[in-house]
Amino acid sequence: MNGKNPDPAPHPFSGREAERSPDALSSGVDLVREAFRYQSRFDGSTMVFKIDFPVTEDPAFPYLVRDLALLARTGFRVVIVPGAKEWIDSVLGEYGIVSRYMGNTRITASDAMPFVEMAAFHVATRFMTGISAGRTDAVIGNFVRARGLGIVDGTDMERTGTVDKIFTGSINTVLSQGMIPILPCIGWSPAGKSYNVPSDEIALAASTALKAIKLFVISAHEGLRAGQYIFPPGFEAASGGRVRRLTPQEAENILALNGEGKGGPDKNAAGEKGAPSRKVLGELALALKACRAGVDRVHLMDGREEGAVLLELFSNLGAGAMIYTDEYEAIRDLRSGDIPDILRMMEPLMQQGILVRRRAEDIQERRGDYVVFDIDGKIHACGALHDRGEGQGEIAAIATDPSCTDTGLGRRIIGYLVDRAKKRGMKRVFVLTTRAHDWFEALGFRESAVESLPAERSRSYDRNRKSKIFALELN
Ligand SMILES: CC(C)(COP(=O)(O)OP(=O)(O)OC[C@H]1O[C@@H](n2cnc3c(N)ncnc32)[C@H](O)[C@@H]1OP(=O)(O)O)[C@@H](O)C(=O)NCCC(=O)NCCS
């Protein structure tokens, strides 16, 4: 299915600004700002895109390759590794050759090799065609030196090979010309013998050899979803069951709980709800290996969603799942310089009376009480814990940037503040809320009376505002 919206919202550059509300306009401006921030951060960096064959057949494919061409033209060093497994299977099937596998690895018989080469280059050429349409140059090359796998557990792997070396010098020469190198799933021995090498392996070796800052693994399925995979205790997917970001440790735990994605046929390659897909787990395993080998961020994406790569790259809304090893996000103490940003986030909520009005001076005065959720240097949520005496803390000023709601930021800020309250020896935390009582109730808070507040806070309670009091006992 193509993820294209039949009635898409106007694009920030579509020239339809006059029809849009000021809100839509300011979020468009924010998006452009964010794009510039990421552009300056990643400009000149190398990114490897491993793109599976089924994506090549999707109506969104031309848009995807054009986006990659655009990235290459604007200073990014784009390397493409096309996966061709399904196409190779189908070409071999047409010629009456049945593929045998050992685990996930095809045993490429010598007489099948010409057909494998034909299929691999056919898929690589599809990329070349799309990139040409994006007015960028690409080179399909012999960038991989391979050696045969030989005999594995008594089985002759024949023309199945493994990466011996990635020719970084040649790839860098191509990249320095603003061109896109394409690495088909074929490698050559120093003696000139060709081998079929898994594209996962090429993508991993290329990412590490080229010191790529990102590896994109792009397939044609929905990816990791709650309900279909067992997640470790405490791991929470975002709204809709989507996994948006995870650490290598979480990826490792998910793999361990779901059978590592090894062995047996993939009963759920289509990613339907129900059983875990071996393919999805295999991609997660690849992402984990890449992170452990030094790639900062690996993005697992559905290539059928138009614009997904650009969104993932240029905004921290993201469209896929990201496995990251660097400082991507953190809850940290508020700094003075953050005050304008949190006021900007709180202003619409204060105007609607959802949050009590605060001025910069009020926040500055109690700066030590505030924390912010920082994603890639931009603040997306905030909150405060005020010590009200008598063993009680008040959680206040909880707000999430509207572009990031339902991704778990609010819940994580609350968790952080509750932990802080425990560490400070508080026995109870409470919150005064007009509109979010259901949310706090879902987080374990229970409705409470004004009389339960510390005496001074009970006196300053605004009886006209009629906020509900929700409290959490910490013992
Ligand atoms: C309440 C708020 C902080 C939630 O932030 P968030 O980062 O979106 O929260 P999470 O992602 O952790 O949780 C989202 C879930 O809570 C639900 N939710 C969000 N706001 C809710 C509300 N006011 N009442 C009930 N449920 C709510 C969402 O539907 C979502 O449910 P799902 O996980 O089943 O899909 C945010 O909506 C906000 O800034 N609200 C305005 C300020 C406010 O009311 N602050 C509290 C008073 S101090």
XYZ file of C-alpha atoms and ligand atoms in Angstrom:
523
model
C 0.000 0.000 0.000
C 1.237 3.474 -0.750
C 1.114 5.612 2.378
C 0.220 8.747 0.359
C -2.429 10.942 1.850
C -5.236 11.445 -0.701
C -5.734 15.027 0.497
C -2.337 16.127 1.688
C -1.824 19.203 3.856
C -0.209 22.070 1.940
C 3.549 21.717 1.745
C 5.501 24.502 3.463
C 6.867 25.543 0.080
C 3.644 25.055 -1.898
C 2.833 28.756 -2.136
C -0.582 28.145 -0.515
C 0.288 30.003 2.675
C -2.509 32.533 2.150
C -5.113 29.795 2.663
C -3.605 28.628 5.932
C -4.328 29.634 9.485
C -1.622 31.480 11.481
C -1.146 28.277 13.520
C -0.490 26.192 10.421
C 1.828 28.888 9.133
C 3.865 29.034 12.327
C 4.177 25.240 12.417
C 5.342 25.400 8.772
C 7.952 27.974 9.764
C 9.009 25.776 12.677
C 9.454 22.876 10.307
C 11.633 24.958 8.006
C 13.705 26.152 10.983
C 14.133 22.608 12.157
C 15.123 21.511 8.641
C 17.848 24.185 8.535
C 19.117 23.143 11.955
C 19.492 19.538 10.869
C 20.856 20.532 7.447
C 23.720 22.484 9.026
C 24.348 19.677 11.475
C 24.530 16.828 8.955
C 25.853 18.669 5.899
C 28.800 16.789 4.384
C 28.082 13.640 6.412
C 27.941 10.171 4.915
C 24.674 8.256 5.111
C 24.100 4.725 3.879
C 20.652 3.713 2.588
C 19.936 0.005 2.433
C 16.706 -0.262 0.481
C 14.889 -3.549 0.027
C 13.596 -4.752 -3.302
C 9.817 -4.553 -2.617
C 10.192 -0.790 -2.095
C 11.461 -0.554 -5.680
C 8.054 -1.742 -6.862
C 6.014 0.706 -4.795
C 4.418 3.850 -6.284
C 6.331 5.897 -3.681
C 9.720 4.634 -4.985
C 10.316 7.432 -7.544
C 9.731 10.005 -4.776
C 12.128 8.208 -2.465
C 15.002 8.124 -4.983
C 14.355 11.711 -5.997
C 14.625 12.714 -2.345
C 17.949 10.864 -2.148
C 19.115 12.628 -5.317
C 18.105 15.944 -3.756
C 20.087 15.123 -0.619
C 23.177 14.344 -2.720
C 22.788 17.632 -4.594
C 22.551 19.589 -1.356
C 25.818 18.315 0.110
C 24.985 15.004 1.778
C 27.115 11.993 0.894
C 24.521 9.390 -0.054
C 25.458 5.718 -0.548
C 22.829 3.209 -1.724
C 22.863 -0.532 -1.085
C 19.910 -2.120 -2.918
C 18.525 -5.331 -1.453
C 17.488 -7.695 -4.231
C 16.593 -10.927 -2.432
C 12.972 -11.274 -3.555
C 13.786 -10.273 -7.126
C 16.649 -12.788 -7.278
C 14.272 -15.495 -5.962
C 11.757 -14.627 -8.631
C 14.317 -14.563 -11.493
C 15.790 -17.886 -10.353
C 12.245 -19.297 -10.097
C 11.545 -18.246 -13.682
C 14.559 -20.251 -14.829
C 13.524 -23.240 -12.744
C 16.263 -22.798 -10.127
C 15.151 -23.261 -6.515
C 17.113 -21.223 -3.971
C 18.416 -23.105 -0.965
C 19.139 -21.268 2.258
C 21.309 -21.805 5.293
C 19.591 -19.746 7.978
C 18.992 -16.405 6.295
C 21.828 -16.832 3.771
C 21.213 -18.005 0.213
C 23.426 -20.824 -1.018
C 24.234 -19.497 -4.470
C 24.993 -22.389 -6.822
C 27.623 -21.702 -9.508
C 25.133 -22.222 -12.348
C 22.718 -19.738 -10.692
C 25.334 -16.979 -10.490
C 24.715 -15.399 -13.941
C 21.017 -15.073 -13.044
C 21.855 -13.645 -9.617
C 24.120 -11.055 -11.252
C 21.429 -10.217 -13.792
C 18.806 -9.725 -11.060
C 21.142 -7.739 -8.771
C 22.121 -5.348 -11.556
C 18.523 -5.030 -12.714
C 17.538 -3.748 -9.257
C 20.609 -1.458 -9.059
C 19.651 -0.020 -12.458
C 16.166 0.839 -11.144
C 17.894 3.113 -8.637
C 20.133 4.569 -11.328
C 17.038 5.395 -13.403
C 15.268 7.129 -10.497
C 18.375 9.100 -9.533
C 18.842 10.227 -13.158
C 15.276 11.538 -13.092
C 16.372 13.543 -10.022
C 19.150 15.065 -12.178
C 21.942 13.579 -10.114
C 24.725 11.235 -11.231
C 25.134 7.748 -9.831
C 27.730 5.022 -10.288
C 27.036 1.295 -9.962
C 30.452 -0.043 -9.093
C 32.718 -2.848 -7.990
C 33.181 -1.266 -4.597
C 33.147 -4.549 -2.656
C 35.978 -7.063 -2.536
C 34.556 -10.452 -1.565
C 35.750 -13.901 -0.702
C 33.821 -17.146 -0.857
C 32.227 -18.453 2.337
C 33.584 -21.907 1.452
C 32.280 -24.930 3.324
C 30.050 -24.107 6.297
C 28.949 -26.974 8.575
C 29.626 -29.425 5.759
C 27.680 -27.415 3.157
C 29.469 -25.920 0.162
C 28.212 -22.324 -0.030
C 29.561 -22.213 -3.627
C 29.214 -18.612 -4.919
C 27.938 -17.107 -1.689
C 30.511 -14.659 -0.443
C 31.311 -12.355 2.395
C 32.737 -8.830 2.436
C 36.502 -8.847 2.418
C 36.999 -5.113 1.962
C 35.040 -2.027 1.042
C 36.938 0.145 -1.423
C 36.460 3.379 0.499
C 38.938 5.245 -1.740
C 36.806 4.664 -4.875
C 33.554 5.359 -3.030
C 34.936 8.604 -1.583
C 36.096 9.685 -5.043
C 32.554 9.199 -6.369
C 31.037 10.974 -3.340
C 33.418 13.907 -3.627
C 31.993 14.547 -7.103
C 28.473 14.808 -5.635
C 27.551 11.457 -7.214
C 25.775 8.539 -5.554
C 27.639 5.214 -5.391
C 25.361 2.165 -5.701
C 26.638 -1.110 -4.248
C 24.752 -4.122 -5.678
C 24.794 -7.379 -3.734
C 27.771 -8.671 -5.682
C 31.427 -8.609 -4.674
C 34.543 -9.657 -6.556
C 37.586 -11.593 -5.391
C 41.067 -10.237 -6.224
C 41.175 -12.939 -8.935
C 38.007 -11.479 -10.489
C 35.514 -14.125 -9.359
C 32.084 -12.760 -8.514
C 30.196 -13.687 -5.338
C 26.674 -13.066 -4.135
C 27.050 -11.127 -0.868
C 24.040 -10.360 1.402
C 23.113 -6.686 1.100
C 22.767 -6.436 4.896
C 26.413 -7.342 5.214
C 27.449 -4.836 2.543
C 25.390 -2.084 4.204
C 26.967 -2.811 7.595
C 30.526 -2.983 6.224
C 30.053 0.158 4.107
C 28.570 2.112 7.035
C 31.502 1.321 9.283
C 34.237 1.628 6.645
C 32.886 5.001 5.486
C 32.249 6.158 9.082
C 28.642 6.890 8.176
C 26.759 8.841 10.811
C 23.503 7.192 9.808
C 22.313 3.945 8.288
C 18.774 3.843 6.920
C 17.205 0.404 6.555
C 14.230 0.933 4.276
C 11.689 -1.825 3.661
C 8.081 -2.249 2.667
C 6.420 -3.084 5.979
C 5.112 -1.346 9.060
C 8.005 -2.389 11.277
C 8.032 -2.909 15.044
C 4.610 -2.538 16.594
C 3.231 -3.127 20.053
C 0.936 -6.144 20.191
C 2.929 -8.075 17.623
C 6.258 -8.237 19.459
C 7.110 -8.877 23.087
C 8.640 -5.754 24.611
C 10.785 -5.764 27.749
C 9.122 -4.595 30.981
C 9.062 -0.806 31.197
C 9.509 -0.351 27.443
C 6.671 1.733 26.084
C 5.750 2.215 22.461
C 4.391 5.571 21.314
C 0.744 6.202 20.595
C -0.702 3.774 18.045
C 1.798 1.096 19.095
C 4.574 2.550 16.971
C 8.176 2.281 18.169
C 9.895 5.594 17.489
C 13.208 5.331 19.243
C 15.141 2.790 21.209
C 18.578 2.279 22.646
C 20.857 -0.585 21.571
C 20.147 -2.270 24.926
C 16.397 -2.129 24.295
C 16.917 -3.469 20.765
C 18.959 -6.349 22.209
C 16.245 -7.138 24.763
C 13.512 -7.107 22.103
C 15.570 -9.469 19.949
C 16.151 -11.829 22.862
C 12.453 -11.892 23.757
C 11.299 -12.486 20.185
C 13.659 -15.237 19.072
C 16.356 -13.025 17.490
C 14.709 -13.299 14.061
C 16.818 -16.314 13.199
C 15.901 -19.594 11.537
C 12.717 -20.902 9.957
C 10.614 -19.347 7.236
C 9.232 -15.857 7.794
C 5.590 -16.513 8.562
C 4.840 -12.847 8.674
C 7.022 -11.105 6.095
C 4.058 -8.897 5.203
C 4.147 -7.479 8.719
C 0.528 -8.348 9.440
C -0.690 -8.166 12.997
C -0.112 -11.349 14.952
C 3.212 -13.170 14.815
C 6.549 -11.342 14.836
C 8.168 -11.040 11.441
C 11.621 -12.587 11.071
C 12.412 -9.884 8.521
C 11.627 -7.070 10.958
C 13.706 -8.743 13.672
C 16.522 -9.301 11.165
C 16.518 -5.566 10.428
C 16.588 -4.808 14.138
C 19.571 -7.164 14.489
C 21.325 -5.336 11.632
C 20.616 -1.999 13.321
C 22.031 -3.275 16.594
C 25.215 -4.529 14.914
C 25.642 -1.175 13.152
C 25.213 0.759 16.411
C 27.690 -1.505 18.159
C 30.101 -0.982 15.246
C 30.010 2.788 15.736
C 27.128 4.125 13.619
C 25.419 6.784 15.786
C 21.892 6.358 14.475
C 20.129 3.649 12.516
C 16.661 4.368 11.144
C 14.218 1.580 10.302
C 11.729 2.996 7.847
C 8.754 2.085 5.722
C 9.737 3.152 2.197
C 6.099 3.286 1.119
C 5.517 6.442 3.166
C 6.199 9.340 0.885
C 8.694 11.854 2.288
C 9.549 9.572 5.220
C 13.327 9.929 4.780
C 13.194 13.727 4.670
C 10.951 13.861 7.729
C 13.212 11.502 9.626
C 16.296 13.470 8.641
C 15.135 17.045 8.937
C 12.756 17.026 11.836
C 12.722 15.218 15.115
C 9.169 14.154 14.475
C 10.627 11.184 12.645
C 8.664 8.736 10.581
C 10.423 5.487 11.445
C 12.093 3.803 14.398
C 15.513 5.087 15.395
C 18.138 3.116 17.295
C 20.626 5.615 18.670
C 23.857 5.534 20.604
C 24.566 9.247 20.827
C 23.022 11.907 23.050
C 19.752 12.124 21.157
C 17.416 13.012 23.956
C 17.652 13.806 27.607
C 15.612 15.116 30.470
C 17.790 17.767 32.027
C 17.602 20.772 34.343
C 16.322 24.025 32.882
C 18.970 26.553 31.864
C 18.286 30.318 31.813
C 18.585 30.306 28.016
C 15.708 27.791 27.785
C 13.163 30.103 29.431
C 11.972 31.820 26.197
C 11.496 28.373 24.602
C 9.373 26.974 27.422
C 7.329 30.174 27.647
C 6.658 29.905 23.920
C 5.489 26.316 24.423
C 3.323 27.248 27.427
C 1.852 30.487 26.017
C -1.123 28.941 24.124
C -1.888 26.759 27.171
C -1.729 29.789 29.479
C -3.991 31.738 27.115
C -6.556 28.943 27.243
C -6.333 28.874 31.020
C -5.017 25.297 31.012
C -1.797 26.374 32.711
C -1.475 29.095 35.339
C 0.227 32.186 33.882
C 3.961 32.405 34.637
C 6.393 35.149 33.697
C 10.048 34.688 32.818
C 10.990 36.119 36.256
C 8.758 33.559 38.049
C 10.449 30.713 36.234
C 13.933 32.187 36.699
C 13.287 32.504 40.445
C 12.468 28.784 40.765
C 14.714 27.628 37.929
C 16.099 24.711 39.924
C 12.615 23.167 40.120
C 12.179 22.916 36.339
C 13.287 20.187 33.943
C 13.035 20.040 30.155
C 12.907 17.244 27.598
C 15.656 18.059 25.118
C 15.657 16.274 21.757
C 18.670 17.040 19.614
C 19.111 20.418 21.253
C 15.467 21.478 20.966
C 13.068 21.556 23.903
C 9.897 19.529 23.419
C 8.409 19.230 26.904
C 8.842 20.660 30.378
C 7.707 20.271 33.949
C 8.514 21.314 37.496
C 8.589 19.846 40.982
C 8.123 22.384 43.780
C 8.841 21.348 47.358
C 5.725 22.416 49.344
C 6.918 21.145 52.696
C 5.315 18.514 54.966
C 6.860 15.809 52.754
C 4.858 16.852 49.721
C 5.913 17.997 46.261
C 3.780 19.745 43.677
C 4.192 18.719 40.053
C 3.392 21.689 37.836
C 3.951 23.367 34.469
C 3.730 20.072 32.599
C 3.542 20.815 28.882
C 4.424 18.993 25.690
C 5.088 20.716 22.383
C 1.994 19.994 20.213
C 4.210 18.522 17.451
C 5.344 15.803 19.870
C 2.236 14.884 21.845
C 1.374 11.194 22.281
C 5.008 10.110 21.995
C 5.464 9.487 25.712
C 7.348 12.715 26.580
C 4.782 13.868 29.150
C 4.766 10.487 30.862
C 8.565 10.390 30.978
C 8.763 13.885 32.484
C 6.296 12.797 35.184
C 8.307 9.610 35.818
C 11.462 11.690 36.158
C 9.877 14.153 38.585
C 8.366 11.354 40.665
C 11.824 9.752 40.904
C 13.297 13.097 41.928
C 10.635 13.487 44.621
C 11.446 10.013 45.982
C 15.161 10.774 46.021
C 14.433 13.948 47.979
C 12.546 11.932 50.554
C 9.068 13.237 49.709
C 6.165 11.024 50.682
C 3.610 12.323 48.244
C 3.359 14.335 45.027
C 0.259 16.162 43.880
C -0.855 18.152 40.872
C -3.549 20.783 40.355
C -5.176 20.304 36.976
C -8.209 21.588 35.089
C -8.124 19.462 31.950
C -5.644 16.603 32.347
C -7.145 14.711 35.327
C -7.819 11.611 33.208
C -4.222 11.613 32.083
C -2.905 11.805 35.648
C -5.369 9.123 36.720
C -4.011 6.831 34.003
C -0.536 7.476 35.445
C -1.643 6.218 38.860
C -2.598 9.536 40.541
C -5.817 9.561 42.571
C -8.242 12.402 43.252
C -7.656 14.082 46.539
C -9.130 16.864 48.708
C -7.794 20.385 49.279
C -7.389 19.452 52.938
C -4.775 16.863 51.980
C -2.431 19.626 50.730
C 0.272 21.104 52.978
C -1.265 23.907 55.042
C 0.360 26.766 53.154
C -0.547 25.372 49.736
C -4.079 24.737 50.907
C -4.327 28.430 51.860
C -3.024 29.612 48.463
C -5.311 27.208 46.532
C -7.345 29.324 44.067
C -10.953 28.408 44.864
C -12.253 30.266 41.785
C -10.102 28.218 39.444
C -11.529 24.987 40.925
C -8.595 22.837 39.798
C -8.893 19.175 40.627
C -6.232 17.790 42.939
C -4.628 14.500 41.990
C -1.993 12.899 44.187
C 0.406 9.971 44.132
C 1.607 8.329 47.340
C 5.301 7.492 47.105
C 5.802 4.932 49.829
C -1.231 16.378 29.156
C 0.032 16.425 28.302
C 1.184 16.923 29.153
C 0.328 15.036 27.772
O 1.567 15.056 27.120
P 2.040 13.911 26.084
O 3.518 14.080 25.946
O 1.208 13.937 24.873
O 1.691 12.619 26.934
P 2.057 11.089 26.655
O 2.589 10.932 25.276
O 2.901 10.620 27.775
O 0.613 10.409 26.772
C -0.251 10.460 25.695
C -1.501 9.700 26.054
O -2.255 10.465 27.009
C -3.529 10.808 26.440
N -3.812 12.193 26.854
C -3.167 13.316 26.486
N -3.741 14.393 27.077
C -4.770 13.930 27.823
C -5.740 14.544 28.654
N -5.777 15.867 28.821
N -6.608 13.745 29.285
C -6.603 12.411 29.122
N -5.699 11.757 28.334
C -4.801 12.518 27.691
C -3.320 10.704 24.925
O -4.526 10.466 24.261
C -2.370 9.532 24.830
O -3.092 8.327 24.992
P -2.563 6.946 24.318
O -1.172 6.704 24.825
O -3.558 5.945 24.799
O -2.590 7.197 22.852
C -0.126 17.361 27.076
O -1.277 16.981 26.355
C -0.214 18.829 27.406
O 0.773 19.547 27.283
N -1.405 19.282 27.842
C -1.649 20.642 28.195
C -1.026 21.026 29.532
C -1.612 20.270 30.713
O -2.778 19.948 30.773
N -0.735 19.990 31.705
C -1.122 19.282 32.897
C -1.403 20.230 34.024
S 0.057 20.570 34.922
